mmCIF file of C-alpha atoms and ligand atoms in Angstrom:
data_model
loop_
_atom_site.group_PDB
_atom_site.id
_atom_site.type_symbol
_atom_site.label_atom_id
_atom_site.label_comp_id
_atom_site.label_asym_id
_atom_site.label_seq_id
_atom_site.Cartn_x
_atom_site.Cartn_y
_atom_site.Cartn_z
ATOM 1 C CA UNK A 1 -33.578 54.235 52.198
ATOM 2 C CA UNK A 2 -33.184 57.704 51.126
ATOM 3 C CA UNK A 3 -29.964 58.327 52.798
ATOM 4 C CA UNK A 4 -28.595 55.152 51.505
ATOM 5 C CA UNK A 5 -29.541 56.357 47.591
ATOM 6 C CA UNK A 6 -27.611 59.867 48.538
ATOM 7 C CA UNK A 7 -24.443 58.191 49.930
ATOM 8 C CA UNK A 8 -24.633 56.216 46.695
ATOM 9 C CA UNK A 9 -25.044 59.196 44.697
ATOM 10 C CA UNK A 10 -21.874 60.904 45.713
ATOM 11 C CA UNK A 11 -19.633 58.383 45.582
ATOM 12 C CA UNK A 12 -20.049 57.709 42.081
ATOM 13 C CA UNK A 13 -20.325 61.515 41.529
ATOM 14 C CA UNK A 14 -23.004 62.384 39.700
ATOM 15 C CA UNK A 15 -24.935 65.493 41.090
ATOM 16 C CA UNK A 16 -28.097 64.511 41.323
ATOM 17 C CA UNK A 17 -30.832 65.093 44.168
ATOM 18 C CA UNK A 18 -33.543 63.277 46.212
ATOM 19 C CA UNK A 19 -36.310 65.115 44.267
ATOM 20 C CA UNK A 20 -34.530 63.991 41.161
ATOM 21 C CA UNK A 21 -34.510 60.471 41.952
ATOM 22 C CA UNK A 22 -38.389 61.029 43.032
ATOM 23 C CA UNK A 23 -39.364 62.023 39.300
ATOM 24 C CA UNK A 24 -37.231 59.334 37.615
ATOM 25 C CA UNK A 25 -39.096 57.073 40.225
ATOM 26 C CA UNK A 26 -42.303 58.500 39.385
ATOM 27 C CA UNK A 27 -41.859 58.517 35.420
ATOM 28 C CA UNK A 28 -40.320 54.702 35.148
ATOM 29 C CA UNK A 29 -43.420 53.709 37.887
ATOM 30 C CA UNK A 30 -45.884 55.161 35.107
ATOM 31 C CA UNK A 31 -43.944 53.133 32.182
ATOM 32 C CA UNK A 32 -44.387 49.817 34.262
ATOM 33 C CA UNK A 33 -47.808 50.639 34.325
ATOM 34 C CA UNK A 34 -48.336 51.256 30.668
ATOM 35 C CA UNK A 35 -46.313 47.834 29.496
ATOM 36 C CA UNK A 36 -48.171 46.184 32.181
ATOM 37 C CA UNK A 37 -51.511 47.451 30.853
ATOM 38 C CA UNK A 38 -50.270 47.013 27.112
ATOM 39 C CA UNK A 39 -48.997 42.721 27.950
ATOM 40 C CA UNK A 40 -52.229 42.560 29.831
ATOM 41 C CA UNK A 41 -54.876 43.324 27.049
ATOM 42 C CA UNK A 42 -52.786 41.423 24.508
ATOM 43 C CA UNK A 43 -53.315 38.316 26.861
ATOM 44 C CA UNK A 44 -56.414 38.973 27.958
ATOM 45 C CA UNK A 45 -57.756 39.172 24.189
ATOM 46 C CA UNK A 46 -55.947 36.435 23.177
ATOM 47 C CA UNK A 47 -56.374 33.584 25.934
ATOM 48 C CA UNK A 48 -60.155 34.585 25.017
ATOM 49 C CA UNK A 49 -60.433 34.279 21.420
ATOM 50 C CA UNK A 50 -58.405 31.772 20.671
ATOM 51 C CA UNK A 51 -57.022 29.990 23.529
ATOM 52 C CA UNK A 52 -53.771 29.549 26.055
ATOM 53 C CA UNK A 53 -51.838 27.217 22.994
ATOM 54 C CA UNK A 54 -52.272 29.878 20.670
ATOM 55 C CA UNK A 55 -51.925 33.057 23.409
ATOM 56 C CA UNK A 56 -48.185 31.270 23.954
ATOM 57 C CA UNK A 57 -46.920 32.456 20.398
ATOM 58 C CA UNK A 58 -48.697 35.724 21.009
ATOM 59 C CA UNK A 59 -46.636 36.133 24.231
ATOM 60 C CA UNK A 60 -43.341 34.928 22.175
ATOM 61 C CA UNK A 61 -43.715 37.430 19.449
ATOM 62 C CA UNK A 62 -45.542 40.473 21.026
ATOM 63 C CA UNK A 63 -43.756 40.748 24.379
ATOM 64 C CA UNK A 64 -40.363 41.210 23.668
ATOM 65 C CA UNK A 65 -41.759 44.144 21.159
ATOM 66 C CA UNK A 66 -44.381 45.652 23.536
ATOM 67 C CA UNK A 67 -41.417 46.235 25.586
ATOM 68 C CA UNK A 68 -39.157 47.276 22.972
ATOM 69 C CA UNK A 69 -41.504 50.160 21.617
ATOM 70 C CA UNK A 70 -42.128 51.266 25.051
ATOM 71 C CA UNK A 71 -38.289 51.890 25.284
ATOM 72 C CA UNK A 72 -37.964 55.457 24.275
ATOM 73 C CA UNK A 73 -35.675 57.809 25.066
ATOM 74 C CA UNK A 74 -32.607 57.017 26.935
ATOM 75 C CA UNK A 75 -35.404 54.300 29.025
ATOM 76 C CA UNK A 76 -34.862 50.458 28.860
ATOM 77 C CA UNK A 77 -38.238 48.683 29.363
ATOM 78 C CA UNK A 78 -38.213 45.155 30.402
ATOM 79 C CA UNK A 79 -39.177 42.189 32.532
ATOM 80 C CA UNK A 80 -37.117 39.629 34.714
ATOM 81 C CA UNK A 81 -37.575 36.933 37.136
ATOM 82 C CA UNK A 82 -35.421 34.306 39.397
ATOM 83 C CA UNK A 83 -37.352 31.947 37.610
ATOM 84 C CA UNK A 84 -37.457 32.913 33.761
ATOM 85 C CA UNK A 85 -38.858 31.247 30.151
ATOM 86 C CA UNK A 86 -37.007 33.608 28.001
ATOM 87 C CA UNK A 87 -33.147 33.678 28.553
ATOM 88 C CA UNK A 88 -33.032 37.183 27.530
ATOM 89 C CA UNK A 89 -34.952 38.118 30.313
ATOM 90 C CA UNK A 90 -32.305 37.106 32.916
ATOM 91 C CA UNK A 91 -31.822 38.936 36.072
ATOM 92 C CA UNK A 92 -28.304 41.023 36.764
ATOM 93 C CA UNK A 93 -27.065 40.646 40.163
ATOM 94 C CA UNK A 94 -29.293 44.123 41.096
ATOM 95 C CA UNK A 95 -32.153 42.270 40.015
ATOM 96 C CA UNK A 96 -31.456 39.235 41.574
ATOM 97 C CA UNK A 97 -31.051 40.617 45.190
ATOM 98 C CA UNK A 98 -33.873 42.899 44.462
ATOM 99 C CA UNK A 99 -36.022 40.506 43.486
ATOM 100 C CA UNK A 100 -35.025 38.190 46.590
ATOM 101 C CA UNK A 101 -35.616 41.344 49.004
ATOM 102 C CA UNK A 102 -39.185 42.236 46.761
ATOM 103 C CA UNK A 103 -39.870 38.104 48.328
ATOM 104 C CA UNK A 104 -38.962 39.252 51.452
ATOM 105 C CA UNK A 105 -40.747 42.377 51.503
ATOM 106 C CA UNK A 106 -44.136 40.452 50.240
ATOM 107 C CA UNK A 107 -43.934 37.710 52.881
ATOM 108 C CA UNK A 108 -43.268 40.135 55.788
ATOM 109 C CA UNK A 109 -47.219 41.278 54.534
ATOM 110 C CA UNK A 110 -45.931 44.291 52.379
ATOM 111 C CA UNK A 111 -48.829 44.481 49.503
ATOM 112 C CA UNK A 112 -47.419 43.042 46.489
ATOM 113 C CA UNK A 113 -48.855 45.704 44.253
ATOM 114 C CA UNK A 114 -47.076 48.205 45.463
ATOM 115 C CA UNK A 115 -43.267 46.594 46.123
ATOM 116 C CA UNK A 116 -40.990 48.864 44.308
ATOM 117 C CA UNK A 117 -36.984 50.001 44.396
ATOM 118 C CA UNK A 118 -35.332 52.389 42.767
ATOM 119 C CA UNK A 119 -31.040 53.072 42.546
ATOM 120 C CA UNK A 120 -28.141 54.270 40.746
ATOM 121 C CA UNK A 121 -25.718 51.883 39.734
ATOM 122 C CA UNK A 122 -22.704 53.272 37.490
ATOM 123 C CA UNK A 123 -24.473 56.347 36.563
ATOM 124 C CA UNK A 124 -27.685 54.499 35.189
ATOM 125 C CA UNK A 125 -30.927 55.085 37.002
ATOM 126 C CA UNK A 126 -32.760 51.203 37.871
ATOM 127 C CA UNK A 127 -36.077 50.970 38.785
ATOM 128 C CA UNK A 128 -38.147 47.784 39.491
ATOM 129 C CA UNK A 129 -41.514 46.548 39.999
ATOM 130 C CA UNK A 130 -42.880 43.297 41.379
ATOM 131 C CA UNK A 131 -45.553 41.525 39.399
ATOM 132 C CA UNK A 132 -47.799 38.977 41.406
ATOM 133 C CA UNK A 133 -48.956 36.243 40.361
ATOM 134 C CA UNK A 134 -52.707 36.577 39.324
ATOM 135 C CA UNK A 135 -55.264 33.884 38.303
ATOM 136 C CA UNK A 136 -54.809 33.960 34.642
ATOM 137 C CA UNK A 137 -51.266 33.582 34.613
ATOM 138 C CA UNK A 138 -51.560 30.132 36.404
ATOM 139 C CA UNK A 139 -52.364 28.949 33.055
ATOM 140 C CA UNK A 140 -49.131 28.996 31.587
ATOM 141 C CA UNK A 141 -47.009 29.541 34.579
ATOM 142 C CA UNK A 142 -48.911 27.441 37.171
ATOM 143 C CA UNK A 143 -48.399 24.067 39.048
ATOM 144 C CA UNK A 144 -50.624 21.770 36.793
ATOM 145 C CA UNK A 145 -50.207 23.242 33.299
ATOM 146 C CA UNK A 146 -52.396 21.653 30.767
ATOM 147 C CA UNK A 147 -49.997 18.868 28.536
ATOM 148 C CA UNK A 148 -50.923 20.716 25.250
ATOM 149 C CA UNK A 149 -49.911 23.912 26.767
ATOM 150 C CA UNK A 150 -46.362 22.622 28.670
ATOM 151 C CA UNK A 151 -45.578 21.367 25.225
ATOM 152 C CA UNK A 152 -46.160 24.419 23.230
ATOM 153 C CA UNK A 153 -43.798 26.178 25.835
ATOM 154 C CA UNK A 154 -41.468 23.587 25.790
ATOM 155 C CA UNK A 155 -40.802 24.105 21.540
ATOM 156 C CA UNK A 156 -40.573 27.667 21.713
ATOM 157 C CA UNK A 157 -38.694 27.335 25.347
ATOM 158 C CA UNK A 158 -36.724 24.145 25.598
ATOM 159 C CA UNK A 159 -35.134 26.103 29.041
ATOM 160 C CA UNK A 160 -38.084 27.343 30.196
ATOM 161 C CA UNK A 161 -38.017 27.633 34.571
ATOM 162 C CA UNK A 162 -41.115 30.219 34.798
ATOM 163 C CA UNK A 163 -43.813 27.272 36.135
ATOM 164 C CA UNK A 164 -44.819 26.007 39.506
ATOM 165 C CA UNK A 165 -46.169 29.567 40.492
ATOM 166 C CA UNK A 166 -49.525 29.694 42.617
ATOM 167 C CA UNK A 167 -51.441 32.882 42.885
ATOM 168 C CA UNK A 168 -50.081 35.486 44.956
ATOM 169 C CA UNK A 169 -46.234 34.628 44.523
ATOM 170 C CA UNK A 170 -43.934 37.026 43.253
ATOM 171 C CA UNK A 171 -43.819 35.983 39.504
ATOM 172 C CA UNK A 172 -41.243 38.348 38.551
ATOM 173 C CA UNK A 173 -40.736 42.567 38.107
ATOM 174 C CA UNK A 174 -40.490 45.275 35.888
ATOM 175 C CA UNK A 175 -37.259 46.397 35.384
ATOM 176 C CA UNK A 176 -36.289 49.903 33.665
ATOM 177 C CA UNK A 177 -32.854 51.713 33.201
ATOM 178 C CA UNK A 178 -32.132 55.353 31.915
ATOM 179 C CA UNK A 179 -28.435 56.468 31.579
ATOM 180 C CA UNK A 180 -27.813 59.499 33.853
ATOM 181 C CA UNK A 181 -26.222 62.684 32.267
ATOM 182 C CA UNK A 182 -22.956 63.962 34.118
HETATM 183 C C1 HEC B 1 -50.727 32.096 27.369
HETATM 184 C C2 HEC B 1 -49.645 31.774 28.271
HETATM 185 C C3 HEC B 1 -49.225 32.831 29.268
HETATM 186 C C4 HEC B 1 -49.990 33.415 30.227
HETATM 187 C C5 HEC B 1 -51.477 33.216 30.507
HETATM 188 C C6 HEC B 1 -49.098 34.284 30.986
HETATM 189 N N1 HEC B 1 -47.831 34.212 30.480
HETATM 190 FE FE1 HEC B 1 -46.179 35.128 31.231
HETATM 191 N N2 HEC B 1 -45.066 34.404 29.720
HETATM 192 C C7 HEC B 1 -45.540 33.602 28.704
HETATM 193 C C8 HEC B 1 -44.520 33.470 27.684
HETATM 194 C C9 HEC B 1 -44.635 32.667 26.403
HETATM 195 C C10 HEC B 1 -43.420 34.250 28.134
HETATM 196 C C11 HEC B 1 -42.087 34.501 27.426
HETATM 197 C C12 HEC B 1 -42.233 35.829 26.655
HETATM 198 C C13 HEC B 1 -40.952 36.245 25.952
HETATM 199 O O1 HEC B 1 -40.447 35.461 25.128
HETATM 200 O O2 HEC B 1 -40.476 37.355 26.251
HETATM 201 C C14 HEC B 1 -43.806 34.825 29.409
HETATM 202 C C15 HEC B 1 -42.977 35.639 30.155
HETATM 203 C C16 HEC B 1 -43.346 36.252 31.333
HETATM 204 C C17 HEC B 1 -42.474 37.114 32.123
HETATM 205 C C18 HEC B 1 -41.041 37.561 31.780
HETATM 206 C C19 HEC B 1 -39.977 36.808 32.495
HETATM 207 C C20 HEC B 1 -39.680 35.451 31.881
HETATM 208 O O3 HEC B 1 -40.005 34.459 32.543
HETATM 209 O O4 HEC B 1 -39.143 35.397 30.749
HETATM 210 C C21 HEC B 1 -43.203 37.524 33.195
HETATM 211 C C22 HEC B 1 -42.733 38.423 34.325
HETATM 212 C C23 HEC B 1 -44.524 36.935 33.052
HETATM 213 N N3 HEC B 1 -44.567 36.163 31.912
HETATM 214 C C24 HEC B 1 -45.559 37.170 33.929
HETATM 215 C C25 HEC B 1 -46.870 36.761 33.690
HETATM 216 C C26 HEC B 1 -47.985 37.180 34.508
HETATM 217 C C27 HEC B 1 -47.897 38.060 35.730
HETATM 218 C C28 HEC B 1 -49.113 36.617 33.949
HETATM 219 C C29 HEC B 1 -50.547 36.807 34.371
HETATM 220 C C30 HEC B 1 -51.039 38.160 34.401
HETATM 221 C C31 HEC B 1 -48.675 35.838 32.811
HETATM 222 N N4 HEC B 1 -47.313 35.958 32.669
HETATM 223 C C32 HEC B 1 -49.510 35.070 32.024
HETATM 224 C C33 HEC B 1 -46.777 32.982 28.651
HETATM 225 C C34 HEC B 1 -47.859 33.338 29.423
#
């Protein structure tokens, strides 16, 4: 894997080293962590106090900006998923294959916690994370979501692909991007 990253490296020419790519790695793994932590205590305290219908419009407001203040610096915080609810959450071809090969990886017993890649693609550094599929997200993302809950989601997303998940799957990643200096 390593090799492959420095063969990458030079032929788009930008000097940069294993060790490099190690603390990028190690800094963007730490931001995943902190929006996960952030999206999970939102949902947590608002599936709680006032319910999955209402937790929906919590998600639809707050996510997008939990991400957006996490994105400091020259770092692009974000989520995706082959199967998404909010369009601007698509995947870009890296994503896509990554998150086919973060399936892969999770069904050849690979824990799911810990699935992780890291590149450079046209002098930006990607990193991404896989997020499993946990109890409470069956709720709204499940096989038998509750009718007053599919209908909420279906107002706010009339598109919306991100159900039919059990616990376990690969739900979607992480994704962050920094812009390499020359
Ligand atoms: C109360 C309903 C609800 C629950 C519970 C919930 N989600 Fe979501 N999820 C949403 C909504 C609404 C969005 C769209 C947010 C947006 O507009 O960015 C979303 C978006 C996502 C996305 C971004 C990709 C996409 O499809 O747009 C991921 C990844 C995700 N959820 C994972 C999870 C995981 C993992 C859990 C459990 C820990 C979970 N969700 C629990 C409602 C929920």
């Amino acid at each position: 894997m390593r090799k492959l990253v420095i063969m990458y490296l030079c032929f788009f020419g930008v000097s940069l080293h294993a060790g490099d790519i190690e603390s990028l790695t190690l800094e963007a793994r730490s931001q995943s962590k902190m929006l996960g932590q952030s999206l999970m205590a939102v949902l947590k305290t608002s599936l709680q106090n006032d319910g999955p219908e209402a937790a929906i419009t919590v998600c639809n407001l707050n996510a997008p900006d939990i991400a957006g203040s996490l994105s400091q610096g020259d770092w692009r915080v974000g989520r995706t998923s082959l199967k998404i609810r909010n369009s601007d959450n698509a995947p870009d071809a890296w994503e896509k294959q990554t998150l086919n090969e973060f399936n892969d990886r999770i069904q050849a017993g690979e824990n799911p916690m810990m699935v992780e890649a890291s590149t450079v693609i046209d002098g930006e550094f990607r990193y991404m994370k896989a997020i499993p599929t946990a109890e409470m997200c069956v709720t709204c993302h499940g096989s038998n979501v509750a009718a007053s809950v599919a209908s909420k989601i279906h107002e706010l997303y009339p598109a919306d692909q991100a159900v039919g998940f059990n616990v376990g799957d690969l739900r979607g990643a992480f994704t962050l991007r920094k812009t390499l200096q020359e």
